[in-house]
Each structure stands twice: as C-alpha cells, then as structure tokens.
Coordinates of C-alpha atoms in Angstrom, one line a residue:
M24 CA 62.9 -38.4 16.4
H25 CA 62.7 -38.4 20.5
P26 CA 59.4 -36.2 22.0
W27 CA 62.2 -34.2 24.1
L28 CA 63.9 -33.2 21.0
L29 CA 60.7 -31.7 19.8
L30 CA 60.1 -29.9 22.9
A31 CA 63.9 -28.6 22.7
L32 CA 63.4 -27.2 19.1
A33 CA 60.0 -25.7 20.2
L34 CA 61.4 -24.0 23.4
P35 CA 63.5 -21.0 21.5
S36 CA 60.5 -20.2 19.5
L37 CA 58.5 -19.8 22.6
A38 CA 60.9 -17.9 24.1
A39 CA 61.2 -15.7 21.1
L40 CA 57.4 -15.0 21.2
D41 CA 56.6 -11.3 21.3
K42 CA 54.9 -10.3 24.4
T43 CA 52.0 -8.7 22.5
H44 CA 51.4 -11.9 20.2
G45 CA 47.9 -12.9 20.4
V46 CA 46.5 -9.5 22.0
P47 CA 43.6 -7.5 20.3
P48 CA 44.4 -3.9 19.3
S49 CA 42.5 -2.6 21.8
L50 CA 44.7 -4.4 24.7
V51 CA 48.2 -3.8 23.2
S52 CA 48.9 -0.4 25.2
K53 CA 48.2 -2.6 28.4
Y54 CA 51.1 -4.8 28.0
V55 CA 54.0 -2.5 28.8
P56 CA 56.3 -3.5 31.7
S57 CA 56.7 -1.6 34.8
T58 CA 60.6 -1.1 35.8
K59 CA 61.6 -1.6 39.4
G60 CA 65.2 -1.1 40.0
S61 CA 66.9 -3.7 37.4
R62 CA 63.5 -5.7 37.4
Q63 CA 60.7 -5.6 34.9
T64 CA 57.4 -6.5 36.1
W65 CA 53.8 -6.5 34.8
T66 CA 50.3 -6.6 36.4
C67 CA 47.6 -9.1 35.4
L68 CA 44.7 -7.4 34.0
D69 CA 42.1 -8.2 36.5
G70 CA 44.6 -6.5 39.1
S71 CA 45.0 -9.9 40.9
K72 CA 48.9 -10.4 40.6
E73 CA 52.2 -8.7 39.5
I74 CA 54.4 -11.4 37.8
A75 CA 57.8 -10.7 36.0
W76 CA 58.0 -9.2 32.5
S77 CA 59.4 -12.6 31.2
A78 CA 56.4 -14.5 32.3
V79 CA 54.0 -12.8 29.7
N80 CA 53.6 -15.2 26.8
D81 CA 56.0 -18.2 28.3
D82 CA 53.5 -21.2 28.1
Y83 CA 52.8 -21.1 31.6
C84 CA 49.7 -19.5 33.1
D85 CA 50.4 -17.2 35.9
C86 CA 47.3 -15.0 36.1
Q87 CA 43.8 -16.2 37.2
D88 CA 42.2 -14.3 34.2
G89 CA 44.7 -15.7 31.8
S90 CA 45.9 -12.5 30.7
D91 CA 49.5 -13.5 30.6
E92 CA 49.4 -15.8 27.9
P93 CA 47.2 -13.9 25.0
G94 CA 49.6 -16.1 22.6
S95 CA 49.6 -19.7 23.7
S96 CA 47.2 -22.1 25.2
A97 CA 48.6 -22.3 28.5
C98 CA 45.4 -20.7 30.2
P99 CA 41.8 -22.6 29.7
N100 CA 39.2 -20.7 28.4
N101 CA 41.4 -17.7 27.1
K102 CA 41.0 -15.9 23.6
F103 CA 43.7 -15.4 20.8
Y104 CA 43.8 -12.6 18.5
C105 CA 44.9 -13.4 14.9
R106 CA 45.9 -9.9 13.2
N107 CA 45.5 -11.2 9.7
E108 CA 47.2 -8.4 8.1
G109 CA 45.7 -7.7 4.5
H110 CA 42.7 -9.4 5.7
I111 CA 40.2 -8.8 8.9
G112 CA 41.6 -9.7 12.4
A113 CA 39.9 -12.5 14.1
T114 CA 39.7 -14.1 17.5
I115 CA 39.6 -17.8 18.2
Q116 CA 39.4 -20.2 21.4
S117 CA 43.1 -20.4 22.9
S118 CA 43.0 -24.0 23.1
H119 CA 43.3 -23.9 19.4
V120 CA 46.5 -22.1 19.7
N121 CA 49.5 -24.6 18.8
D122 CA 47.3 -27.7 18.2
G123 CA 48.9 -28.8 15.0
L124 CA 46.0 -27.4 12.9
C125 CA 45.6 -24.4 10.7
E126 CA 42.3 -22.6 11.8
Q127 CA 40.5 -20.9 8.8
E128 CA 40.1 -17.8 10.8
C129 CA 43.5 -17.1 11.4
C130 CA 44.6 -16.7 7.7
D131 CA 48.3 -15.3 8.7
G132 CA 49.0 -18.7 10.4
S133 CA 49.7 -16.9 13.6
D134 CA 47.8 -19.5 15.7
E135 CA 50.7 -22.1 15.1
L136 CA 54.6 -22.1 15.3
P137 CA 56.2 -20.3 12.5
G138 CA 56.5 -22.5 9.4
V139 CA 53.3 -24.8 10.3
C140 CA 50.7 -22.7 8.6
P141 CA 51.1 -20.8 5.2
N142 CA 49.9 -17.0 5.4
T143 CA 47.2 -16.5 3.1
C144 CA 45.6 -13.6 4.2
Q145 CA 46.6 -11.8 0.7
E146 CA 44.6 -13.8 -1.3
V147 CA 41.6 -14.5 1.3
G148 CA 41.5 -10.7 1.9
A149 CA 41.3 -10.1 -2.3
E150 CA 38.6 -12.8 -2.6
Y151 CA 36.9 -11.1 0.8
K152 CA 36.8 -7.6 -0.9
K153 CA 35.6 -9.1 -3.9
K154 CA 32.8 -10.8 -2.4
T155 CA 31.7 -7.6 0.0
E156 CA 32.2 -5.0 -2.9
A157 CA 29.5 -7.4 -4.9
E158 CA 27.5 -7.6 -1.8
R159 CA 27.6 -3.8 -1.3
K160 CA 26.5 -2.9 -5.1
L161 CA 23.7 -5.4 -4.6
R162 CA 22.7 -3.7 -1.3
K163 CA 23.2 -0.3 -2.9
T164 CA 21.0 -1.2 -6.0
G165 CA 18.4 -3.2 -3.9
S166 CA 18.1 -0.1 -1.2
K167 CA 17.2 2.4 -4.4
I168 CA 14.5 -0.2 -5.4
R169 CA 13.3 -0.2 -1.6
S170 CA 13.4 3.8 -1.5
S171 CA 10.6 3.6 -4.5
Y172 CA 8.8 1.3 -2.3
I173 CA 8.7 3.7 0.6
A174 CA 7.9 6.6 -2.0
Y175 CA 4.9 4.4 -2.8
A176 CA 3.8 4.1 0.8
H177 CA 3.7 7.8 1.0
K178 CA 2.1 8.3 -1.9
E179 CA -0.6 5.8 -0.7
K180 CA -0.8 7.6 2.6
T181 CA -1.9 10.6 0.8
R182 CA -4.2 8.8 -1.2
L183 CA -5.9 7.2 1.8
E184 CA -6.1 10.6 3.6
T185 CA -7.8 12.4 0.8
L186 CA -9.8 9.5 0.1
I187 CA -11.0 9.5 3.8
A188 CA -11.9 13.3 3.9
D189 CA -13.7 13.0 0.8
L190 CA -15.7 9.9 2.3
V191 CA -16.4 12.0 5.2
K192 CA -18.1 14.8 3.4
E193 CA -20.0 11.9 1.1
I194 CA -21.2 10.2 4.2
E195 CA -22.7 13.5 5.5
T196 CA -24.5 14.1 2.0
R197 CA -26.1 10.4 2.0
E198 CA -26.9 10.7 5.5
K199 CA -29.0 13.6 4.6
E200 CA -30.5 12.1 1.7
V201 CA -31.4 9.1 3.6
E202 CA -33.3 11.1 6.4
R203 CA -34.9 13.0 3.2
L204 CA -36.2 9.6 1.8
R205 CA -37.5 8.3 4.6
D206 CA -39.2 11.1 5.2
I207 CA -41.0 10.9 1.8
A208 CA -41.3 7.1 2.2
E209 CA -43.4 7.9 5.4
R210 CA -45.7 10.2 3.8
A211 CA -46.1 8.4 0.7
E212 CA -47.2 5.4 2.9
S213 CA -49.8 7.9 4.8
L214 CA -51.4 9.2 1.4
S215 CA -53.9 7.5 -0.6
A216 CA -53.9 7.0 -4.0
A217 CA -56.8 9.8 -4.6
E218 CA -55.1 12.2 -2.8
L219 CA -52.0 11.6 -4.6
E220 CA -54.0 11.9 -7.9
H221 CA -55.6 15.0 -6.5
K222 CA -52.5 16.6 -5.8
K223 CA -51.0 15.6 -9.3
Q224 CA -53.8 17.9 -10.9
S225 CA -52.0 20.7 -9.3
P226 CA -50.8 23.6 -11.9
L227 CA -47.7 23.2 -10.3
Y228 CA -47.2 19.3 -11.3
Q229 CA -48.6 19.5 -14.5
S230 CA -46.1 22.5 -15.4
L231 CA -43.2 20.4 -14.0
L232 CA -44.3 17.5 -16.5
V233 CA -44.5 20.1 -19.4
H234 CA -41.2 21.7 -18.7
N235 CA -39.5 18.2 -18.2
T236 CA -41.0 17.3 -21.8
A237 CA -39.8 20.5 -23.1
L238 CA -36.2 19.8 -21.6
K239 CA -36.0 16.5 -23.3
S240 CA -36.8 18.0 -26.4
L241 CA -34.2 20.8 -26.3
Q242 CA -31.8 18.4 -25.1
K243 CA -32.5 16.6 -28.2
E244 CA -32.5 19.3 -30.6
H245 CA -29.2 20.4 -28.7
K246 CA -27.5 17.3 -29.3
K247 CA -28.4 17.5 -33.3
H248 CA -27.0 20.9 -33.3
L249 CA -23.7 19.9 -31.5
E250 CA -23.2 17.2 -34.2
R251 CA -24.1 19.2 -37.2
E252 CA -21.5 21.9 -35.5
K253 CA -18.7 19.4 -35.1
A254 CA -19.4 18.4 -38.8
L255 CA -19.5 21.8 -40.3
G256 CA -16.3 22.8 -38.1
D257 CA -14.4 19.9 -39.6
I258 CA -15.3 20.7 -43.0
L259 CA -14.1 24.5 -42.3
T260 CA -11.0 23.6 -40.6
S261 CA -10.2 21.2 -43.7
L262 CA -10.7 24.2 -45.9
R263 CA -9.1 26.8 -43.9
T264 CA -5.6 24.5 -43.7
G265 CA -5.8 23.3 -47.3
Y266 CA -7.2 26.5 -49.3
N267 CA -4.3 28.1 -51.4
P268 CA -4.2 32.1 -50.2
N269 CA -2.6 33.1 -53.6
Y270 CA -5.4 32.1 -55.5
Q271 CA -8.1 34.8 -55.3
D272 CA -11.3 33.1 -54.6
M273 CA -13.1 35.7 -52.1
A274 CA -15.6 33.7 -51.1
V275 CA -13.4 30.9 -50.0
L276 CA -11.2 33.8 -48.2
E277 CA -14.7 35.4 -46.5
A278 CA -15.8 31.7 -45.7
V279 CA -12.4 31.1 -43.7
R280 CA -12.1 34.7 -42.4
G281 CA -15.6 33.9 -40.9
W282 CA -14.8 30.4 -39.2
E283 CA -11.6 31.8 -37.7
A284 CA -13.4 34.8 -36.1
L285 CA -16.2 32.3 -35.1
A286 CA -14.0 29.8 -33.5
G287 CA -11.5 32.3 -31.9
L288 CA -8.5 31.0 -34.5
P289 CA -5.4 33.0 -35.6
H290 CA -5.7 33.7 -39.4
I291 CA -3.9 31.0 -41.0
N292 CA -1.3 32.9 -43.0
D293 CA -0.1 34.2 -39.6
V294 CA 0.2 30.6 -38.3
R295 CA 2.1 29.8 -41.6
K296 CA 4.6 32.7 -41.3
G297 CA 5.2 31.9 -37.4
D298 CA 3.8 35.4 -36.0
D299 CA 0.8 34.3 -34.4
G300 CA 1.4 36.0 -31.0
E301 CA -1.3 38.7 -31.7
A302 CA -3.7 36.4 -33.1
D303 CA -3.3 34.2 -29.9
A304 CA -4.0 36.8 -27.6
T305 CA -6.9 37.7 -29.9
A306 CA -8.2 34.0 -29.7
E307 CA -7.8 33.8 -25.8
K308 CA -9.8 37.3 -25.4
Q309 CA -12.6 36.0 -27.6
K310 CA -12.4 32.5 -25.7
T311 CA -12.6 34.6 -22.6
E312 CA -15.5 36.6 -23.7
D313 CA -17.4 33.5 -24.8
D314 CA -17.0 32.2 -21.4
V315 CA -18.6 35.1 -19.7
E316 CA -22.0 33.9 -18.7
D317 CA -25.4 35.7 -18.2
E318 CA -26.1 35.6 -14.6
G319 CA -28.0 32.2 -13.4
L320 CA -27.5 30.6 -17.0
W321 CA -25.9 27.2 -17.5
N322 CA -22.6 26.9 -19.4
A323 CA -22.3 24.1 -22.1
A324 CA -20.4 21.9 -19.4
K325 CA -23.0 22.2 -16.9
I326 CA -25.8 21.2 -19.4
E327 CA -23.6 18.4 -20.3
K328 CA -23.1 17.3 -17.1
E329 CA -26.5 18.0 -15.0
L330 CA -29.1 18.4 -17.7
D331 CA -29.4 14.2 -17.9
Q332 CA -30.4 14.2 -14.0
L333 CA -32.5 17.0 -14.1
I334 CA -34.7 15.6 -16.5
K335 CA -34.6 12.1 -14.6
T336 CA -36.0 13.8 -11.5
D337 CA -39.0 12.2 -9.7
H338 CA -41.6 14.8 -9.9
V339 CA -43.7 12.8 -7.5
T340 CA -41.0 13.1 -4.8
L341 CA -40.9 16.4 -5.7
L342 CA -44.6 16.8 -5.1
L343 CA -44.7 15.4 -1.8
E344 CA -41.7 17.6 -0.7
H345 CA -43.5 20.8 -2.2
D346 CA -46.5 19.4 0.2
Q347 CA -44.3 19.4 3.4
L348 CA -42.8 22.8 2.6
V349 CA -46.0 24.5 2.1
G350 CA -48.0 23.0 4.8
P351 CA -49.1 19.9 6.4
A352 CA -50.9 17.1 4.8
S353 CA -54.5 16.7 4.8
A354 CA -56.2 15.7 7.9
Q355 CA -56.5 11.7 7.6
S356 CA -59.6 9.7 8.7
L357 CA -60.0 8.9 12.6
L358 CA -60.0 5.5 11.7
L359 CA -56.4 5.7 10.3
D360 CA -55.3 8.1 13.0
I361 CA -56.4 6.1 16.2
S362 CA -53.4 3.9 16.1
A363 CA -51.4 6.7 17.7
Y364 CA -53.8 6.7 20.9
L365 CA -53.7 3.0 21.2
P366 CA -51.3 1.1 23.3
D367 CA -48.8 -1.4 21.8
A368 CA -50.2 -4.5 22.8
L369 CA -53.6 -3.8 21.1
L370 CA -51.9 -2.4 17.9
P371 CA -51.9 -5.9 16.0
S372 CA -55.8 -6.7 16.9
Y373 CA -56.5 -3.0 15.6
Y374 CA -54.4 -3.2 12.3
S375 CA -56.4 -6.5 11.5
F376 CA -59.5 -5.1 12.3
R377 CA -58.9 -1.9 10.2
D378 CA -57.5 -3.8 7.2
S379 CA -60.8 -6.0 7.1
V380 CA -63.0 -2.6 7.6
L381 CA -61.1 -1.1 4.6
S382 CA -61.2 -4.0 2.4
A383 CA -65.2 -4.3 2.9
L384 CA -65.6 -0.6 2.1
S385 CA -63.2 -0.6 -0.8
V386 CA -65.8 -3.0 -2.7
F387 CA -68.3 -0.4 -2.6
G388 CA -66.0 2.7 -3.3
I389 CA -66.3 4.0 0.3
G390 CA -63.2 4.8 2.5
R391 CA -59.8 5.3 1.5
G392 CA -59.9 2.6 -1.4
G393 CA -56.9 2.5 -4.2
T394 CA -54.6 0.8 -1.8
S395 CA -53.1 -1.0 -4.3
D396 CA -52.2 2.2 -6.2
T397 CA -50.9 4.0 -3.1
S398 CA -48.9 0.9 -2.6
A399 CA -47.2 1.4 -6.1
E400 CA -46.0 4.7 -4.8
S401 CA -45.0 3.7 -1.5
N402 CA -43.0 0.6 -2.5
R403 CA -41.1 2.9 -4.8
A404 CA -40.6 5.5 -2.0
R405 CA -39.3 2.6 -0.1
V406 CA -37.0 1.1 -2.7
A407 CA -35.4 4.7 -3.2
L408 CA -35.0 4.7 0.4
S409 CA -33.4 1.1 0.7
D410 CA -31.0 2.2 -2.4
A411 CA -29.8 5.4 -0.4
E412 CA -29.4 3.5 2.9
H413 CA -27.4 0.6 1.3
S414 CA -25.1 3.3 -0.8
L415 CA -24.5 4.8 2.6
K416 CA -23.6 1.4 4.2
L417 CA -21.3 0.6 1.5
T418 CA -19.7 4.4 1.6
Q419 CA -19.2 3.9 5.4
D420 CA -17.6 0.4 5.0
E421 CA -15.2 2.3 2.5
Q422 CA -14.4 4.7 5.1
R423 CA -13.7 2.2 7.8
T424 CA -11.6 0.2 5.5
A425 CA -9.4 3.0 4.1
N426 CA -9.0 4.0 8.1
E427 CA -7.5 0.6 8.9
D428 CA -5.4 0.5 5.8
L429 CA -3.9 3.9 6.5
M430 CA -3.2 2.7 10.4
D431 CA -1.6 -0.5 8.8
L432 CA 0.5 1.5 6.5
F433 CA 3.5 2.2 9.0
D434 CA 2.7 -0.2 11.3
P435 CA 6.1 -2.0 12.3
D436 CA 4.3 -5.4 12.8
G437 CA 2.7 -5.3 9.3
F438 CA 4.3 -3.2 6.2
G439 CA 7.3 -2.1 8.3
P440 CA 8.2 1.2 10.1
E441 CA 8.8 2.9 6.7
G442 CA 5.9 1.3 4.8
E443 CA 8.6 -0.6 2.6
W444 CA 6.3 -3.6 2.3
K445 CA 3.0 -2.2 1.2
K446 CA 4.0 -2.1 -2.4
L447 CA 4.5 -5.9 -2.3
D448 CA 1.2 -6.6 -0.7
G449 CA -0.9 -9.3 -2.8
T450 CA 2.5 -9.7 -5.0
C451 CA 2.7 -13.3 -6.1
L452 CA 5.8 -15.0 -6.6
S453 CA 6.5 -18.6 -8.3
K454 CA 9.0 -21.3 -8.6
D455 CA 8.6 -24.1 -10.7
T456 CA 10.5 -27.5 -9.1
G457 CA 9.4 -30.0 -12.2
E458 CA 6.5 -31.6 -10.5
Y459 CA 5.0 -28.9 -8.7
T460 CA 4.9 -25.0 -8.9
Y461 CA 5.1 -23.2 -5.9
E462 CA 3.4 -19.9 -5.5
V463 CA 3.4 -17.2 -2.5
C464 CA 1.2 -14.4 -2.8
L465 CA 3.0 -12.0 -0.3
F466 CA 0.5 -11.5 3.2
D467 CA -2.0 -13.5 1.4
E468 CA -1.8 -17.3 0.8
A469 CA 0.9 -19.8 -0.4
R470 CA 0.0 -23.0 -2.8
Q471 CA 1.2 -25.9 -4.1
I472 CA 0.1 -26.4 -7.9
L473 CA 0.5 -29.7 -9.7
N474 CA 2.2 -29.0 -12.9
S475 CA 0.3 -31.9 -14.7
G476 CA -3.2 -30.4 -13.9
G477 CA -5.3 -30.4 -11.0
S478 CA -6.5 -27.9 -8.2
G479 CA -3.5 -27.9 -6.1
F480 CA -3.4 -27.4 -2.1
S481 CA -3.3 -24.4 -0.2
L482 CA 0.0 -24.4 1.8
G483 CA -1.4 -21.7 4.2
K484 CA -2.3 -18.3 4.7
F485 CA 0.0 -15.4 6.2
S486 CA 0.2 -15.4 9.8
S487 CA 3.1 -13.7 11.0
W488 CA 7.0 -12.2 10.5
N489 CA 9.7 -13.7 12.5
K490 CA 8.4 -14.0 16.2
A491 CA 12.1 -14.8 17.2
A492 CA 13.0 -11.1 16.5
R493 CA 11.2 -7.8 17.9
P494 CA 9.0 -5.6 15.2
G495 CA 11.4 -3.0 13.5
E496 CA 14.5 -5.0 13.7
L497 CA 15.8 -6.1 10.0
E498 CA 15.7 -9.8 11.2
Y499 CA 11.9 -9.7 12.1
Y500 CA 11.3 -9.1 8.3
T501 CA 13.4 -12.1 7.0
R502 CA 10.9 -14.8 7.7
Q503 CA 7.1 -14.9 7.0
H504 CA 5.0 -17.6 8.2
Y505 CA 2.0 -19.5 6.1
T506 CA 0.1 -21.4 8.4
Q507 CA -3.5 -23.7 8.3
G508 CA -3.1 -24.8 4.9
A509 CA -4.6 -28.0 3.7
K510 CA -4.4 -31.1 6.2
C511 CA -1.8 -33.7 5.1
W512 CA -3.2 -37.3 5.0
N513 CA -2.5 -38.5 8.5
G514 CA -0.2 -35.5 8.9
P515 CA -0.6 -32.0 10.1
H516 CA -1.9 -29.2 8.2
R517 CA 0.6 -27.6 5.5
S518 CA 2.6 -24.7 6.3
V519 CA 5.6 -22.6 4.7
E520 CA 8.5 -20.4 6.5
L521 CA 9.7 -18.1 3.6
V522 CA 13.1 -17.0 4.4
L523 CA 14.2 -13.8 2.7
T524 CA 17.5 -11.9 1.8
C525 CA 18.5 -8.8 0.4
G526 CA 18.1 -8.8 -3.4
T527 CA 17.6 -6.8 -6.3
E528 CA 14.3 -8.8 -7.5
N529 CA 11.4 -10.4 -6.0
T530 CA 11.8 -13.9 -6.4
L531 CA 12.0 -17.3 -4.7
L532 CA 15.1 -19.3 -5.0
T533 CA 14.3 -22.9 -3.4
V534 CA 12.0 -24.7 -2.3
A535 CA 12.4 -27.6 0.4
E536 CA 10.2 -30.0 2.6
L537 CA 11.9 -30.1 6.0
E538 CA 9.2 -32.3 7.8
K539 CA 6.1 -33.7 6.7
C540 CA 3.8 -31.1 5.0
E541 CA 6.3 -28.3 6.5
Y542 CA 8.0 -26.4 3.7
Q543 CA 10.8 -23.9 3.8
I544 CA 11.0 -21.4 0.6
T545 CA 14.0 -19.2 0.0
G546 CA 13.9 -15.8 -2.0
T547 CA 15.0 -12.5 -2.3
S548 CA 13.3 -8.8 -2.0
P549 CA 14.5 -5.4 -2.3
A550 CA 12.5 -4.4 0.7
L551 CA 15.2 -6.1 2.8
C552 CA 18.0 -4.1 1.4
R553 CA 18.6 -1.2 3.7
P554 CA 20.8 2.0 3.2
L555 CA 24.8 1.3 3.3
E556 CA 25.8 2.7 6.9
D557 CA 28.3 4.9 5.2
E558 CA 25.6 6.5 3.1
H559 CA 23.8 7.4 6.5
T560 CA 26.7 9.1 7.6
K561 CA 27.3 10.9 4.4
D562 CA 23.8 12.3 4.7
E563 CA 24.5 13.3 8.3
L564 CA 27.6 15.1 7.1

C-alpha cells in the first residue's frame, strides 16, 4: 500500500479528534472556543497567540507552549493524558502518541489511532484494585502492630522517668553515706588500737553487744515459733475443712471454733451454706484489730524486713559515731599532730622520721603501739568507704545511661519521632542462604555465619539510617547502614545496606553481594507501616 494512501486514511481520524483528547481533567474547562461573529477562536494557554478553534488537535503545532496539540505528537516536549476509564488516568510524553506502540500506561489505547491498541483498563483496573486492597490490608495490620511499638515506647518513657527520679533520691542517700563513712574512716585511722579497745570497754558498747546477742537469740526462736505455728495452722485448717459437723464431737468442734476465732476465719458451716457475709466482716474486723500496733513496736513485716540488717550492724562504727556525737576524740600526742603545722615539702621526711621513731618505741611498748591492730580497723573502714563510693558511682552511671536512653527514645535520628523503633532495639533477624546464615541485630551488628561451622565474620556495626532522606520522613527509615565490618582479603571492610519495607513481620527476605564484600539485605518490618491516610481523616472527622 502506498504511503500517501496510509496518510489519506489517517487524516479523517485526525480531523475527527475530540478537541479535549489528551487533556487532563484539570484543564478541560480551558478548552472552550470563543465566538467572534461566525468565527470560533481559541487562545493558547500561555496567552501568546489566538488561533482558529479548528486548529486545536489538528496535528500541527501552532502555540509556543504546545497547548493546541494535547492529543497528538505535533508539539515537542508535550504531555498526553490517558483517561483510562475503569482504572487510573496517566500522563505520558507526547512523542509516544501515534508511534505505533501501545504504551503500558495507557491501558485504554488512546495514545494510538482507534483500533490499534486494545482497551484493557477493566482487567488492569481489577488487578490493580486487588493488589491495592491486599497492600491496604497489609498496611492496616502492620500499622496496628506499629501502634503497639509506639505504646511500648511510651511505657518505656514512663519507666525511665520513674527510674531517674528514684535514682536521684538514691544518689542523695548514697552521697550522705559516703560522707559518713569517709568521716569514720578518717577517725579510725587517727585512733590507736589501745584507744579503740578502751572505748570498747564502755558500758554502752558492751550493752550493744548483749542486745545484739539477745536479738539473734530472739530471731532464732521467732523463726522456730513461726514454723511451728504454720505446721499447727495446716493441721487445724485440714481439721476445719474435713470434719463432719453432724458428728457430735464437742472436742473437735471446740478446736475448730477456737482456730477460726484465732485466725479470723468465718465458721466453716456458714461458708458451706454460702452465708459468710457477716463472718467475713468479723474476720476483717479481727484482722484490723490485729494490725493495730503499740506505739513504737515493730510489726511482723518490719521484723522480717529489717531485723537481719539490724543484727548485722557494725558496732565499732556505731561506737565511733557515738564518740563524734558526744564530743571530740581524745587529744593526740604532739608527735602525731605536728604534721598539721609543717610545710608540704617537709611532710615526706617527717613521716619517714615519725615511722622510724614509732617503730623503735613499739619494741619497748612505748608510744602509740599496736599499729597493726589499728590498721585492721582502719582497713575495714576504708573498705566500707570504697564499697560505698563504688556503689555511688554505679548508681550515677545508671542515672546517666537512663537520661541518655530517655533522650534517644523519641529522637527522629534514632528510634523515630514516635519511638516506633525502640521495641526492635537489639532484635536479631536471620536468613539462611544455604552456605551462610546472615544475621542482623537491629541497631547493633550484622554478621555472616558459616553453616558448616566456624566463627563467621562481622559485616559491620550500625552506623546510620538513609542519608538520602531527612529524619522524620518515611523514606529515612527504609534503609539502615552497617559499616566497618571485618576486612576482606585484598578488599574493603565488609558492610551491609538493610533495605526495609512495610510488612506484618520483622524478617529478612533476600541477600545479595552487589560489590565485593558490600551486601544488600532486604526485609520487612511493621515499624514502617504508617496509618492509612483515610484513617487519619476519619479520626479528624
């Protein structure tokens, strides 16, 4: 067939083109002619030119902006809109219009002459709707799981705030304890063994020792009585629930009644009848009366909790504290006090001379003697002080860590603006590829483990989220980077890019080595399933 014949056949089709063919819905209202007498005209969208209405979509470019040819390829760099009824409209380059190829974006075939491309929008639309609905369900389920992650973050916030408040109080208490023990240690070091033994002979100290022995004895007997009471209680409870009230054994009845009165229990017959309201009230009254303490006396709970600590009290420490309370320590010899008046430069020589003199005097039992005995008490005081200082430091470190965790909790750079990733901190995901198992512990480390045995390799530590996006944006949390892993032979340090999408499970899907020792691992996580837009709208309404 001759080319001129093909053109002749195509001309009627072009002439019959709708003036709004290829025009997006937002611009359809602008494709209306103006009437001047018997002549219809139209103005280019950029206002640069007025042309005949018949020149719109006539396959000849009249306007500089190409707006007169929305349905043909006459104007370069133009856009063509496919309506795709039954699916979703799409825009393609006008150069693809009437090129003899059916564009995938135009399922209605409107980019070509009628009859060239079939209209598949119904099938494509149905498939797209099915896929979209599946994705919607996935996202809806995932967003519910994500909500639980956010709830966890808020619980963690409350826990950390409570912990920090408690630690502040604990630090204050421990600081006071450190100061108290430091004072005791300093006084213990300045006190001779003879002076300490002399103080131990005081009636107060001896009375403390006697009271301590008495408390230990009472505690031992108390525990025996508790065990015996429990055994007797078990026997009487068994008798109470198992005896036959119709059998007229007054001794058994009297024993049951007595146990019920003592233990504040309702009568077993009332319980069996279901009428134990009055009996419960009596039992409650009995319990309340038992709980009333004489002023200053310890109840059973306090005895159980604090008696052991009281018995373990260091009485030498108490003695030194008492000595400080009632008055200053006895005056020390000038030989030991003179250091307070010497310049710092002379102190080493003085201490050396002092120790030599004391050592010589101790041979004859003169001077402060008993230095070895004194050092034992001094060492014990110093150990107690060191332990207290160590406990204080640990508490301070715990407070500092808790403050840092609280600051990181809702940091967009870290666990997300809603704290949705905190729940997954340290969660380890793995993928078995046959020869290797790849493991990623989120926010920690990625590893490659040889399935046949061996130590495996580090693929890197967590270093950042997606640097190509801004913190807070969804795209920012779709990629994690793990860097500075074990070095490859003749290559770079191993590294991993973890690419994540919305899913109902935290799992790894694929592993690929894109470049030497540079891995890309894909996976899913509910933390990426943000709520559907219409759910936000529904909440606002």
